[in-house]
XYZ file of C-alpha atoms in Angstrom:
82
model
C -0.351 0.161 0.078
C 2.003 3.319 -1.154
C 1.607 5.959 1.559
C -0.913 8.662 -0.062
C -3.455 5.962 0.562
C -2.981 5.639 4.358
C -4.278 9.423 4.575
C -6.748 10.228 6.235
C -10.054 10.149 3.804
C -11.002 13.966 4.648
C -7.181 15.026 3.006
C -7.673 12.384 0.180
C -11.202 13.875 -0.759
C -8.605 17.356 -1.083
C -6.386 15.938 -2.903
C -9.242 14.718 -5.152
C -10.921 18.221 -4.992
C -8.159 19.585 -7.686
C -8.643 16.981 -10.781
C -11.034 16.332 -13.313
C -14.250 14.175 -12.364
C -12.599 11.858 -15.063
C -8.973 11.926 -13.415
C -10.743 10.816 -10.507
C -12.630 8.274 -11.653
C -9.487 6.694 -13.870
C -7.446 7.313 -10.176
C -10.665 5.290 -8.248
C -9.796 2.250 -10.422
C -6.071 1.673 -9.678
C -6.905 0.634 -5.817
C -9.323 -0.409 -3.639
C -8.454 2.558 -0.774
C -9.617 4.886 -3.406
C -12.342 3.237 -5.178
C -15.146 5.070 -2.764
C -13.601 7.818 -2.087
C -14.508 9.547 -5.057
C -18.189 9.356 -4.897
C -17.877 11.937 -1.646
C -15.186 14.158 -2.671
C -16.639 17.948 -2.154
C -17.113 18.906 -5.659
C -19.441 17.627 -8.128
C -18.734 18.390 -12.089
C -21.160 16.805 -14.891
C -20.923 17.241 -18.194
C -23.041 15.734 -20.718
C -19.965 15.418 -23.054
C -18.735 12.775 -20.624
C -22.207 10.661 -21.842
C -21.849 11.084 -25.601
C -25.167 13.016 -25.592
C -26.953 10.363 -23.992
C -29.132 12.744 -21.679
C -31.190 9.973 -20.440
C -27.670 8.714 -18.481
C -26.907 12.070 -17.617
C -29.752 12.789 -16.063
C -29.849 9.086 -14.278
C -26.074 9.884 -13.303
C -26.831 13.594 -11.749
C -29.907 12.317 -10.337
C -28.505 9.550 -8.343
C -25.505 11.388 -7.160
C -27.364 14.332 -5.444
C -29.330 11.516 -4.209
C -26.668 9.846 -2.516
C -24.906 13.046 -1.281
C -28.337 14.118 0.492
C -28.841 10.628 1.602
C -25.155 10.400 3.331
C -25.454 14.001 4.668
C -22.802 14.799 2.262
C -21.583 18.624 1.878
C -20.609 19.907 -1.481
C -18.677 22.987 -1.597
C -18.831 22.998 -5.708
C -21.265 22.211 -8.511
C -20.696 22.537 -12.159
C -23.190 21.246 -15.075
C -22.917 21.289 -18.256
């Protein structure tokens, strides 16, 4: 296990804050300890371009993400919808 993965979750979330959503998802695949942290990062950035114009998948993803944040009472510091 790398030393970065041993950091507290709030610090890992802060690291992920500075990366794009695409980069964060790619990183989450590399390590088990990072796998779920990207789902709780404090900034959300949604772009329909990442869904190849599939409007239904885009709406479902935004909706389910917002419900997860609400259910877990997670804080959103920054929100971008494109």
